[in-house]
PDB file of C-alpha atoms and ligand atoms in Angstrom:
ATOM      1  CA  UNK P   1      17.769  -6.587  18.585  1.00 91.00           C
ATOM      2  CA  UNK P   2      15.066  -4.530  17.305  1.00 95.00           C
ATOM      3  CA  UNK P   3      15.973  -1.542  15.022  1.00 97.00           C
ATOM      4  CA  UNK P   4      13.086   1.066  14.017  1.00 98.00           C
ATOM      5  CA  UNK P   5      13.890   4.219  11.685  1.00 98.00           C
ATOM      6  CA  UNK P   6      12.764   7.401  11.343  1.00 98.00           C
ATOM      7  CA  UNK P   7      12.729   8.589   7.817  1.00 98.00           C
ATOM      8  CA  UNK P   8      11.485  12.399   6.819  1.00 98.00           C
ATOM      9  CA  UNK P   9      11.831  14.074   3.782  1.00 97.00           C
ATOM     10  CA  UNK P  10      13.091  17.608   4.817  1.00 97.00           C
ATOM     11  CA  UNK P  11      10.365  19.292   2.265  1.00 95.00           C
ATOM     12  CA  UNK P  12       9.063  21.366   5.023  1.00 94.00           C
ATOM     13  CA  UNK P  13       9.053  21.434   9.156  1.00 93.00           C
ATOM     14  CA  UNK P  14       7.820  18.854  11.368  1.00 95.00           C
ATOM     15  CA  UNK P  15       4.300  18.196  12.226  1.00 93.00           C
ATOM     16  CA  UNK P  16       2.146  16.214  14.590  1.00 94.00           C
ATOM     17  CA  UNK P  17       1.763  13.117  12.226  1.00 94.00           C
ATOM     18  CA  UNK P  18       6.121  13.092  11.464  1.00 95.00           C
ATOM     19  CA  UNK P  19       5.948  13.101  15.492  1.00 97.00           C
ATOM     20  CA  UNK P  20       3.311  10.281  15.987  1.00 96.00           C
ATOM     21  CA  UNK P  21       5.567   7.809  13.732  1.00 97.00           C
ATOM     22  CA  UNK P  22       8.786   8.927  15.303  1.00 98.00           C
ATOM     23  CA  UNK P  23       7.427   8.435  18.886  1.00 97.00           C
ATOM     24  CA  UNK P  24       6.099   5.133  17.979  1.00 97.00           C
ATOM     25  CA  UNK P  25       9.464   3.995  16.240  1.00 97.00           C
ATOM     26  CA  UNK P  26      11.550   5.401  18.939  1.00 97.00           C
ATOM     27  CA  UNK P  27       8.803   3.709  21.581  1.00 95.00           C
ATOM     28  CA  UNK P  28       9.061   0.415  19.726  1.00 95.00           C
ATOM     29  CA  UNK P  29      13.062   0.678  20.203  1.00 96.00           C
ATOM     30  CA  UNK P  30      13.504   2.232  23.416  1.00 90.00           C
ATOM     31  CA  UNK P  31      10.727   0.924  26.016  1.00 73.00           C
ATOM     32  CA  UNK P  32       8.748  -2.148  25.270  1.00 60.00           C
ATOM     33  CA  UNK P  33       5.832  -1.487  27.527  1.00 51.00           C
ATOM     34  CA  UNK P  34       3.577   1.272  26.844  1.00 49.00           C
ATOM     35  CA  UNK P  35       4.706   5.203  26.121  1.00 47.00           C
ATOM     36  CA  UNK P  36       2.822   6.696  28.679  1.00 45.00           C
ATOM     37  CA  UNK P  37       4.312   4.495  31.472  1.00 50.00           C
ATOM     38  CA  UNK P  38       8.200   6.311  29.606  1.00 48.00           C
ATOM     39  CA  UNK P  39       7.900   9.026  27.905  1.00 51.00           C
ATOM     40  CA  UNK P  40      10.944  10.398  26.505  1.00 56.00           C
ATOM     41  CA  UNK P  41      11.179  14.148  27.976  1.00 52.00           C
ATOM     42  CA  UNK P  42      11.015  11.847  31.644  1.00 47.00           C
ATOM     43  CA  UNK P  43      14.662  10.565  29.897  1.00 48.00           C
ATOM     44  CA  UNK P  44      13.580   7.179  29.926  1.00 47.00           C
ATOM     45  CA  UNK P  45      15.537   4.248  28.322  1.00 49.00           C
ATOM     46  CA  UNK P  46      15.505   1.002  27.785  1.00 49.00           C
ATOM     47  CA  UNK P  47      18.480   0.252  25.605  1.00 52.00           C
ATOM     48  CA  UNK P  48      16.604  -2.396  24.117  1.00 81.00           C
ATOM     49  CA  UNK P  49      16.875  -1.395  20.727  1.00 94.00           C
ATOM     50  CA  UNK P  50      18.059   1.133  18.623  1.00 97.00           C
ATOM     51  CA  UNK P  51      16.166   3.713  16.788  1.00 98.00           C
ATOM     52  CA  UNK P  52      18.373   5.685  13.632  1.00 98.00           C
ATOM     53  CA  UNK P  53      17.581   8.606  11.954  1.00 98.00           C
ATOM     54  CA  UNK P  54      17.538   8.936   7.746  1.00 98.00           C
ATOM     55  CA  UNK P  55      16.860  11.613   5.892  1.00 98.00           C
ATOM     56  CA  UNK P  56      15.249  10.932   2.645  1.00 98.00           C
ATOM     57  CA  UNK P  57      16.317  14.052   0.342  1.00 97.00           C
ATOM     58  CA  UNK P  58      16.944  13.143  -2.651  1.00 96.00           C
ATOM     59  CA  UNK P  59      14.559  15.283  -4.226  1.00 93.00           C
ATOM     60  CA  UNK P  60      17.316  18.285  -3.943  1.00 88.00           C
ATOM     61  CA  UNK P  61      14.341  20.518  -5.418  1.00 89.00           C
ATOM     62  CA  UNK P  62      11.830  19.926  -2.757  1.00 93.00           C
ATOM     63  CA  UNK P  63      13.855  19.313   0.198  1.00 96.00           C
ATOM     64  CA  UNK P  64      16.063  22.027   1.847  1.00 96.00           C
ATOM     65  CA  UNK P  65      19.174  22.098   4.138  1.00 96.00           C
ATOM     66  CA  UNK P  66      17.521  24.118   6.749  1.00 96.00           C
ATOM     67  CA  UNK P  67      14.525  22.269   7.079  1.00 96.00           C
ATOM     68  CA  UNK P  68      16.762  18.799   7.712  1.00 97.00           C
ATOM     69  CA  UNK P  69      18.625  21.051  10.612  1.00 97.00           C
ATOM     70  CA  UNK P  70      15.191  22.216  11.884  1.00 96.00           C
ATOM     71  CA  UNK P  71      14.097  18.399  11.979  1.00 97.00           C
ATOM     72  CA  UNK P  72      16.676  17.464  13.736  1.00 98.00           C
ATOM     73  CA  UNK P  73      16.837  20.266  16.022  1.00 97.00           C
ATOM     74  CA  UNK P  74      12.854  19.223  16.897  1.00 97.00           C
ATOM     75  CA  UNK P  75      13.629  15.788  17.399  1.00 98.00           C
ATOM     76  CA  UNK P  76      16.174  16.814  20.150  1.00 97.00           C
ATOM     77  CA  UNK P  77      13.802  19.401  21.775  1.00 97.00           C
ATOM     78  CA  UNK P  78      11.507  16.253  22.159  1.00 98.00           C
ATOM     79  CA  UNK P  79      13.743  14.155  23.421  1.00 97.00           C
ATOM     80  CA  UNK P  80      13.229  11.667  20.641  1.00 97.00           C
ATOM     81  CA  UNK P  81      17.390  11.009  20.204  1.00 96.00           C
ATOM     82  CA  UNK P  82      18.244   8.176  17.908  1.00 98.00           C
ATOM     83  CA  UNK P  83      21.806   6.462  17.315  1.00 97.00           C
ATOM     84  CA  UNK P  84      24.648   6.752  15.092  1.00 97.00           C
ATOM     85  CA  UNK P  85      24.723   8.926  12.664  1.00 98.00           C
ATOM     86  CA  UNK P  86      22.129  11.059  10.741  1.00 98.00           C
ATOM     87  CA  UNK P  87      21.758   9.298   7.049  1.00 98.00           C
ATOM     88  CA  UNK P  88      21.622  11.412   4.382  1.00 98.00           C
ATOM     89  CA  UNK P  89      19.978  10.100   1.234  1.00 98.00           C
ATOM     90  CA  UNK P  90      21.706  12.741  -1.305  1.00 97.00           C
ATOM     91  CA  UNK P  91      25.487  10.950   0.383  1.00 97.00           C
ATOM     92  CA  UNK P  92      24.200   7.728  -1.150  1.00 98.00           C
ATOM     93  CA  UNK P  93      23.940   8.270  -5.072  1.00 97.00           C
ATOM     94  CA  UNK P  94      26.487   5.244  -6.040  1.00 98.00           C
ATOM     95  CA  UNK P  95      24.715   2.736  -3.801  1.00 98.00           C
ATOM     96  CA  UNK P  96      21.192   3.660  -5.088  1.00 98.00           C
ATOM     97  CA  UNK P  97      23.230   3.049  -8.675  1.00 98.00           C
ATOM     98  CA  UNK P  98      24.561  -0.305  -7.895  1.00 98.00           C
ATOM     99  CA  UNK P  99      20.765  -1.128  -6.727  1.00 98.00           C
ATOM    100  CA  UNK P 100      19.507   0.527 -10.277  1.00 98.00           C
ATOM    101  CA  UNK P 101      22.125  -1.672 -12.609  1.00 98.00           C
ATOM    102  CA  UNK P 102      21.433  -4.816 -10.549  1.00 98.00           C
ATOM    103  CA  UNK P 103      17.475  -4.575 -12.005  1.00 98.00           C
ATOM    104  CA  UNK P 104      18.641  -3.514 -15.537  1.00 98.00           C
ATOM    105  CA  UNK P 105      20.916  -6.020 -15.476  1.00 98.00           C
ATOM    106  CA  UNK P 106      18.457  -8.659 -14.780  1.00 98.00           C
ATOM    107  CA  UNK P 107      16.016  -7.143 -17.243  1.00 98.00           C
ATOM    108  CA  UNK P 108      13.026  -5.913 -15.366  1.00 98.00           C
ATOM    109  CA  UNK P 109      14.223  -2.085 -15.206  1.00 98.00           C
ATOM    110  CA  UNK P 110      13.453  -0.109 -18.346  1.00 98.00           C
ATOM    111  CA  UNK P 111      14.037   4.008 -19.204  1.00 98.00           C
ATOM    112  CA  UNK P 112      11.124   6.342 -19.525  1.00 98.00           C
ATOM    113  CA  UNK P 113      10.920   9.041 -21.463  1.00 97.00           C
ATOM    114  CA  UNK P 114       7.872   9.868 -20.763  1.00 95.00           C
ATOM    115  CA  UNK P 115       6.592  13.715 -18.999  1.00 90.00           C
ATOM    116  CA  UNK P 116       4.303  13.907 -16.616  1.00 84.00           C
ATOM    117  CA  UNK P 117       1.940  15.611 -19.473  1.00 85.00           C
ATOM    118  CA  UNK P 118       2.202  12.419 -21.700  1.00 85.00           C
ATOM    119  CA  UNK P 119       1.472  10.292 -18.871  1.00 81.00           C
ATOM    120  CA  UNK P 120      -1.685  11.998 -18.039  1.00 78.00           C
ATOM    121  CA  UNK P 121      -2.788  12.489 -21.684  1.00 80.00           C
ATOM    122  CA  UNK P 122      -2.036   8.380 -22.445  1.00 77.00           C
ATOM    123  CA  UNK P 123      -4.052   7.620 -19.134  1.00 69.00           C
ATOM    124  CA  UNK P 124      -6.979   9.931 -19.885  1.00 72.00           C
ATOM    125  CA  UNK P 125      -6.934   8.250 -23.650  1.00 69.00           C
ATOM    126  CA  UNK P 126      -7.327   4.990 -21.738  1.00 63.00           C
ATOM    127  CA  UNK P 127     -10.070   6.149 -19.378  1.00 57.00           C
ATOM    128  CA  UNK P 128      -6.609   5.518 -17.057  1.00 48.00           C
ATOM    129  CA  UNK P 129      -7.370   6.742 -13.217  1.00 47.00           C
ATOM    130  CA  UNK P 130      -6.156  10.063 -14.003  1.00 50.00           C
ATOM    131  CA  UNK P 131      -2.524   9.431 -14.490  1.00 50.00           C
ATOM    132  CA  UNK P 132      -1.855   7.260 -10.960  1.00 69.00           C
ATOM    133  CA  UNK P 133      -1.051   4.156 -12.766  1.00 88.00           C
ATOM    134  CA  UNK P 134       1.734   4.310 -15.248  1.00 93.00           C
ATOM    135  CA  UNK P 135       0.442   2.722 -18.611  1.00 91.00           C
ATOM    136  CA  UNK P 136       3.585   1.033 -20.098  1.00 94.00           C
ATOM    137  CA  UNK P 137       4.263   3.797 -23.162  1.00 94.00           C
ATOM    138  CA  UNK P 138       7.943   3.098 -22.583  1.00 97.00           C
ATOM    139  CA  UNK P 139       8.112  -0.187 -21.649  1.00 97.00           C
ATOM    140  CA  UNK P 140       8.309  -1.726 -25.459  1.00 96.00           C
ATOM    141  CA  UNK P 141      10.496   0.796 -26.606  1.00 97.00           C
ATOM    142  CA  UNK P 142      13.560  -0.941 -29.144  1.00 97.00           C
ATOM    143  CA  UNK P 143      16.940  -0.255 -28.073  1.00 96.00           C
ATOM    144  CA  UNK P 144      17.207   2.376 -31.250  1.00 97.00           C
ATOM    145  CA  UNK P 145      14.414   4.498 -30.033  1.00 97.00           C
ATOM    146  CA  UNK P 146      15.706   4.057 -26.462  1.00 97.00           C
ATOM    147  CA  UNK P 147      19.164   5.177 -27.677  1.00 97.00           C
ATOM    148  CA  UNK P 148      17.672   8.189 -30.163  1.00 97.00           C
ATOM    149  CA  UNK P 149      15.187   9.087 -27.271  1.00 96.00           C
ATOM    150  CA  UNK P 150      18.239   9.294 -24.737  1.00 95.00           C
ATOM    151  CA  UNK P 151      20.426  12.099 -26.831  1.00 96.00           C
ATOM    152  CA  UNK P 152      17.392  14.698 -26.462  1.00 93.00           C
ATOM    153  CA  UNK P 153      16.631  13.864 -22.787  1.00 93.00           C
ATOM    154  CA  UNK P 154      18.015  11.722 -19.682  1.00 95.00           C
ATOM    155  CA  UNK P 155      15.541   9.324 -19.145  1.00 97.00           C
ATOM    156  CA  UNK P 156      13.699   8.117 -15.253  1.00 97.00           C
ATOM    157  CA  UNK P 157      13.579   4.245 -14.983  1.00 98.00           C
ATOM    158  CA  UNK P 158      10.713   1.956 -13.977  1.00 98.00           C
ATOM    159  CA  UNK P 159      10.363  -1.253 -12.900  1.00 98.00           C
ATOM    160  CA  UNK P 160       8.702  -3.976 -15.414  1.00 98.00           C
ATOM    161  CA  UNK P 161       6.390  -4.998 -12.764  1.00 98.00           C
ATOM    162  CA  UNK P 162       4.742  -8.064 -13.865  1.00 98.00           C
ATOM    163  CA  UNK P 163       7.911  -9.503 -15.381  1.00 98.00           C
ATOM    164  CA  UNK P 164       9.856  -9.049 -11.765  1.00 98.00           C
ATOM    165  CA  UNK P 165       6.894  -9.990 -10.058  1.00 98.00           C
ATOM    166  CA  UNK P 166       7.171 -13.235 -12.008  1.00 98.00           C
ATOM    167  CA  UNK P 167      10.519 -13.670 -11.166  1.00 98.00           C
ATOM    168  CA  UNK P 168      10.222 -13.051  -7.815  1.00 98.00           C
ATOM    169  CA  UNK P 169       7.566 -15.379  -7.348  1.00 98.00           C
ATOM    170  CA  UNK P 170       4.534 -15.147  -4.807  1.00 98.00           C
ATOM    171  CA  UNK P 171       5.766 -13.305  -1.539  1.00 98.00           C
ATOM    172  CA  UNK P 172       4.722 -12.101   1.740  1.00 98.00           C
ATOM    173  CA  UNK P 173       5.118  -9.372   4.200  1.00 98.00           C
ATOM    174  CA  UNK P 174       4.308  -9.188   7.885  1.00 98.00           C
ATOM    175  CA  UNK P 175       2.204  -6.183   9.045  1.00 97.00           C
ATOM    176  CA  UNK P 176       1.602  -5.668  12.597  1.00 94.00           C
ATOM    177  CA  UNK P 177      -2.483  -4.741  11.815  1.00 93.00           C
ATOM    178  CA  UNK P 178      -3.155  -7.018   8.853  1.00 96.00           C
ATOM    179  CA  UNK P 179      -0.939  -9.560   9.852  1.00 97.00           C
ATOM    180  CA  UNK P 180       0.574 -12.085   7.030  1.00 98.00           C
ATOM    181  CA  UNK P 181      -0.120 -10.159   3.795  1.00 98.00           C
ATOM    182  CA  UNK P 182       0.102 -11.513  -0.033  1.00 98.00           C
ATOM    183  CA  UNK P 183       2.563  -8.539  -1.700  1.00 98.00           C
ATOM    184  CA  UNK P 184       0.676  -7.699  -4.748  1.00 98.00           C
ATOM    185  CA  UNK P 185       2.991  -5.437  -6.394  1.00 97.00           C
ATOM    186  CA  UNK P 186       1.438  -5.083  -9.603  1.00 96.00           C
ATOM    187  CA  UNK P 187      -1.387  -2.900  -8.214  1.00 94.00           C
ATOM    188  CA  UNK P 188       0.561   0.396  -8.713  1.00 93.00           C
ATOM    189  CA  UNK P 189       2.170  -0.232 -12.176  1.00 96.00           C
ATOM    190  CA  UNK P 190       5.348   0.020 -13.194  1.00 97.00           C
ATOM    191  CA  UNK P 191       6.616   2.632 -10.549  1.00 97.00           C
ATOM    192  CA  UNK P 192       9.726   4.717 -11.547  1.00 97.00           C
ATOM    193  CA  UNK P 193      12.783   3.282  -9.421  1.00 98.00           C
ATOM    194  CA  UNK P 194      15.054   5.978 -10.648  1.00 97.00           C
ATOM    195  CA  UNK P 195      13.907   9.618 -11.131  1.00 96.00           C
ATOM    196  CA  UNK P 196      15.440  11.744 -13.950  1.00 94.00           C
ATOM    197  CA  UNK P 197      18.244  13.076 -13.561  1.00 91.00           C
ATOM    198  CA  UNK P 198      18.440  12.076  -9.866  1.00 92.00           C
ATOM    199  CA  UNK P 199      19.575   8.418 -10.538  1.00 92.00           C
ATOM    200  CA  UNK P 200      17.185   6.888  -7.562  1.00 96.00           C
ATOM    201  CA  UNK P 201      13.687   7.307  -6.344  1.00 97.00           C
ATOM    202  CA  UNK P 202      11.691   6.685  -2.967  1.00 97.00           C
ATOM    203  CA  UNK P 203      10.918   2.792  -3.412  1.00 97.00           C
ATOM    204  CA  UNK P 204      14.158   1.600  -4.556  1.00 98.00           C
ATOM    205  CA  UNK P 205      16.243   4.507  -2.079  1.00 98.00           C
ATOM    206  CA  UNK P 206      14.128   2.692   0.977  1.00 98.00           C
ATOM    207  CA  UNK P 207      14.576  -0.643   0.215  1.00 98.00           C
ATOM    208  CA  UNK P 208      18.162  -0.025   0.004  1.00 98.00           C
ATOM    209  CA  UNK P 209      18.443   1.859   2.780  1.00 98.00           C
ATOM    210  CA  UNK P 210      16.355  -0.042   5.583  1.00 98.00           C
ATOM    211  CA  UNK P 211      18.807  -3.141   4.631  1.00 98.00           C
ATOM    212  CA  UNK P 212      21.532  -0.989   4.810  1.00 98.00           C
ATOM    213  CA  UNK P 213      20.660   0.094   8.216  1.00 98.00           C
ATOM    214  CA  UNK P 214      19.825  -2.701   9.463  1.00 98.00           C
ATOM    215  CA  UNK P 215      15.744  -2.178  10.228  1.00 98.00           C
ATOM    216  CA  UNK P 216      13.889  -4.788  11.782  1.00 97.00           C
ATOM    217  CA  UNK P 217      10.504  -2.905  12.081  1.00 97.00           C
ATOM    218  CA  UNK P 218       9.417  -0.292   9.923  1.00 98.00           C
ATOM    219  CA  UNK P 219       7.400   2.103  11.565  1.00 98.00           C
ATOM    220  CA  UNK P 220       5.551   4.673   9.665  1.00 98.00           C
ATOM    221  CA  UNK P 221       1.908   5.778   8.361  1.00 96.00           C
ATOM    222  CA  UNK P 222      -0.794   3.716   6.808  1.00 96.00           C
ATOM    223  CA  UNK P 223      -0.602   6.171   3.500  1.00 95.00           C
ATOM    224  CA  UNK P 224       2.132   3.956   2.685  1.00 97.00           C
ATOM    225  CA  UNK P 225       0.714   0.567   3.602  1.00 97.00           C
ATOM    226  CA  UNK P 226       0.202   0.334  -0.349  1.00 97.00           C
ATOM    227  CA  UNK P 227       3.620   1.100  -1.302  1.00 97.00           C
ATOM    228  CA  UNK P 228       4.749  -1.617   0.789  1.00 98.00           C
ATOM    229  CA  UNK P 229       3.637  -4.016  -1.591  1.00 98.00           C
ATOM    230  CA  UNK P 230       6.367  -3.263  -4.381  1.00 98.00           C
ATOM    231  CA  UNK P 231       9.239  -2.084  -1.794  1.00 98.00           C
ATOM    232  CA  UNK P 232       8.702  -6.296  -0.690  1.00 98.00           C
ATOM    233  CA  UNK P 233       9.242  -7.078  -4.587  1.00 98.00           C
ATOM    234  CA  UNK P 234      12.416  -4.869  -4.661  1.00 98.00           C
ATOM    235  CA  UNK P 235      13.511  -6.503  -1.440  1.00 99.00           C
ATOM    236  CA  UNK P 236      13.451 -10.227  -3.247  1.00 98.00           C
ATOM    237  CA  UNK P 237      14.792  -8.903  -6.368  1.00 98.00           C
ATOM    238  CA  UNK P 238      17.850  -6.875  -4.216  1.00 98.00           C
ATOM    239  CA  UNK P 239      18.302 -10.017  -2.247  1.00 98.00           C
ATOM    240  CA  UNK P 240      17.608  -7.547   0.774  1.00 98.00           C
ATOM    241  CA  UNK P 241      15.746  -9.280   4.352  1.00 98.00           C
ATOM    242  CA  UNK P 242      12.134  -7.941   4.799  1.00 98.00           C
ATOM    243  CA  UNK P 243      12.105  -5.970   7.871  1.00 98.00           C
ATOM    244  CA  UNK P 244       8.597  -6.151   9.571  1.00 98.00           C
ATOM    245  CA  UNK P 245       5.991  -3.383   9.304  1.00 98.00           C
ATOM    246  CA  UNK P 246       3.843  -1.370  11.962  1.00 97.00           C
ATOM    247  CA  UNK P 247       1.165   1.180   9.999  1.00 98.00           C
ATOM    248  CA  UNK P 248      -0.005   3.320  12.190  1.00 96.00           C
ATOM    249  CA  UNK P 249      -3.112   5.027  11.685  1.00 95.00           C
ATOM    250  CA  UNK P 250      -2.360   8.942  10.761  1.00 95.00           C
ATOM    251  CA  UNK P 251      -3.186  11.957  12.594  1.00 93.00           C
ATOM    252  CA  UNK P 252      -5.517  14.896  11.494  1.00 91.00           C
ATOM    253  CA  UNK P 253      -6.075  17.749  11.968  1.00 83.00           C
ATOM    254  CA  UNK P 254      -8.261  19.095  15.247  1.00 78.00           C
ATOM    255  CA  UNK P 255     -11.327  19.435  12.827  1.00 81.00           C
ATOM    256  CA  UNK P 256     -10.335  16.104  11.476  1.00 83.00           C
ATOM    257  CA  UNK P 257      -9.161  17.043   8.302  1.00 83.00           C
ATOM    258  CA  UNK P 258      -5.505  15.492   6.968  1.00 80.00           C
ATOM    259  CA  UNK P 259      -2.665  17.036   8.242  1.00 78.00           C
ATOM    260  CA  UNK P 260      -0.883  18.680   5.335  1.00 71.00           C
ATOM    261  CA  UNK P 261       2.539  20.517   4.566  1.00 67.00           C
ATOM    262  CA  UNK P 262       0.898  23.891   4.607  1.00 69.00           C
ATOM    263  CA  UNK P 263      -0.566  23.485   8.133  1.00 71.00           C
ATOM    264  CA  UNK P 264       2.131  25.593   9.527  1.00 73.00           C
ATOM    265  CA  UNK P 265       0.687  26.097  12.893  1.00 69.00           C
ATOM    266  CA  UNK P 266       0.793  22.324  13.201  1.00 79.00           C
ATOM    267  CA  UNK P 267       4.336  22.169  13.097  1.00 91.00           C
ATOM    268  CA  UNK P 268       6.474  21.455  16.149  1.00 95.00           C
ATOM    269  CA  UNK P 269       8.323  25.154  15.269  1.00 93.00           C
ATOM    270  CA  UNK P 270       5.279  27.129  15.667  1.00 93.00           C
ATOM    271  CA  UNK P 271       4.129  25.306  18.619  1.00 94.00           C
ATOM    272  CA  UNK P 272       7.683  25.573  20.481  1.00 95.00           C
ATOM    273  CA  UNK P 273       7.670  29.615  19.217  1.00 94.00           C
ATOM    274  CA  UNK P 274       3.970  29.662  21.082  1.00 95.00           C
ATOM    275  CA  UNK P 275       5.352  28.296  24.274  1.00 96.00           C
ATOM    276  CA  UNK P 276       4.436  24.133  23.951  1.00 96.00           C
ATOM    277  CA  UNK P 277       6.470  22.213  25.996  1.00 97.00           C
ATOM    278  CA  UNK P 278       7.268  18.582  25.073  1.00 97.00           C
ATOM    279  CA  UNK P 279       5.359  17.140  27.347  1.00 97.00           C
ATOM    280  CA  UNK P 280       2.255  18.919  25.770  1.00 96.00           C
ATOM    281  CA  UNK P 281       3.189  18.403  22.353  1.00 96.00           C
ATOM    282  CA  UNK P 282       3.037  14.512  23.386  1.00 96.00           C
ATOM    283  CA  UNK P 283      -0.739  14.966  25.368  1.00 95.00           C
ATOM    284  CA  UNK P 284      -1.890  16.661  21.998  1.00 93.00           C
ATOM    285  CA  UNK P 285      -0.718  13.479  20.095  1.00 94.00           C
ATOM    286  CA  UNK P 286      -2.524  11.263  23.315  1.00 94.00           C
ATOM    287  CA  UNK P 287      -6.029  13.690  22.269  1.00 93.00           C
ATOM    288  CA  UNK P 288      -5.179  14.024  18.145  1.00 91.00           C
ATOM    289  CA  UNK P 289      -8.028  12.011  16.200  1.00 92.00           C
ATOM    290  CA  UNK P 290      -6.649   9.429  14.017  1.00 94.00           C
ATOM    291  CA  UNK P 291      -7.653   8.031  10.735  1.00 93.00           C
TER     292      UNK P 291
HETATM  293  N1  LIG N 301      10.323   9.827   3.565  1.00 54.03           N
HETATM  294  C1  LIG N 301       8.968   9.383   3.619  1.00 54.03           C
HETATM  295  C2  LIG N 301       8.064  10.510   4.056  1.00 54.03           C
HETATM  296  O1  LIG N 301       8.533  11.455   4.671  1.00 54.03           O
HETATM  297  C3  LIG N 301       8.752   8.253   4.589  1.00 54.03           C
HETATM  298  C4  LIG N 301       9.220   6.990   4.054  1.00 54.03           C
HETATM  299  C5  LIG N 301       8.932   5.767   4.885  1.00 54.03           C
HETATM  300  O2  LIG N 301       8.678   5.875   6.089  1.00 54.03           O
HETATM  301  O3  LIG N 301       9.032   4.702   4.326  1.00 54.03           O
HETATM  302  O4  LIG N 301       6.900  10.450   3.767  1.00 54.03           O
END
């Protein structure tokens, strides 16, 4: 049975884009042949598969309770209804902990004490791509200066990239586009698995959770075709199945320009408050350009 997932981070309301992946997950579930021919407002479903809901906020800064009701609460209106119950990353601290102590028991996950100011200063010394790519300050730390470093300041973690990658071994993930891809996890660094203070981050929370829920397809954006890379290396490493992956391309903006967060009158809200309909909301997603 196929399983898809919608997974937003309550930072802010729902747009068009969050609504292109949902539809498509929900479509991929629901009704094998093509939306148009069953659109969801027309209450058509297939029972095929099932389509569950997550919401990824553990950021407890960025992400806010009334946005996650106001997702929700969209999703209805649309008719996009999923199964079971809503998942709630910030319920899910001690599994995302288990995850966390599995890696630093094997060795490959290692504390960073580093601030984002550091970071960027080491990577500009380095002639470093502005910051993106971690550059390993904290990796050869001893155990002294991890334990001095760690009375001043709780530390994030990171993965040791190239030494799980090595463990791991060569690996491969299925992508609905690029069909049969080599993961090549190294390309982003070591990526923090465990933010400070928050005790998990987005790669290792996913990972986790997508087993957890049983995913079979992975619907989302190609902005995080790259990311997929490492989340397949923390799948081998968690002993977790590799779901397959559908990147869709993402929508913009009507004069083409990236949807962001501060787009307001893009969001499903402000289109409901000006009188959209679902149906409508869906033809505007049919006529959106797409990168
Ligand atoms: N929570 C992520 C976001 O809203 C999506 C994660 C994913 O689909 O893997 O961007």
């Amino acid at each position: 049975m196929i399983i898809t997932r919608f997974a937003p981070s309550p930072t802010g309301g729902l747009h068009l884009g969050h609504v292109y992946s949902a539809r498509a997950a929900w479509t991929l579930a629901r009704a094998p042949q093509p939306f148009e021919q069953r659109a969801p407002e027309q209450g058509a479903r297939a029972a095929s598969g099932r389509f569950v809901l997550r919401l990824e906020d553990i950021d407890t800064e960025r992400c806010r309770p009334e946005f996650a009701d106001a997702i929700l609460a969209d999703l209805a209106w649309l008719g996009l209804d999923w199964d079971g119950p809503v998942w709630r990353q910030s319920d899910r601290g001690p599994v995302y902990a288990a995850a966390l102590a599995h890696l630093r028991d094997a060795g490959l996950a290692y504390p960073c004490f580093c601030t984002r100011a550091d970071i960027a200063a080491a990577a500009s010394a380095q002639h470093g791509p502005d910051g993106a790519i971690y550059p390993g300050t904290c990796r050869s730390l001893s155990d002294a200066e991890r334990m001095a470093r760690s009375q001043s300041m709780s530390p994030a973690w990171r993965l040791d990239v190239a030494a799980a990658a090595a463990r791991a071994g060569p690996l491969l993930w299925h992508d609905d586009d690029a069909g049969t891809v080599a993961a090549d996890p190294c390309a982003g660094g070591d990526i923090v698995i465990a933010r400070r203070g928050i005790g998990a981050a987005y790669a290792l929370a996913v990972v986790v959770d997508d087993a957890a829920q049983g995913v079979t397809d992975v619907v989302r954006g190609t902005d995080l075709f790259a990311a997929t890379h490492v989340q397949r290396l923390l799948q081998a490493l968690l002993g977790l199945p590799a779901p397959r992956y559908h990147h869709h391309r993402l929508v913009l903006a009507s004069d083409g320009r990236r949807l962001a967060k501060r787009d307001t009158a893009q969001t499903i809200a402000a289109m409901r408050a000006a009188g959209a309909t679902p149906h409508e909301i869906f033809i505007m997603l049919d006529m959106a350009p797409l990168a």
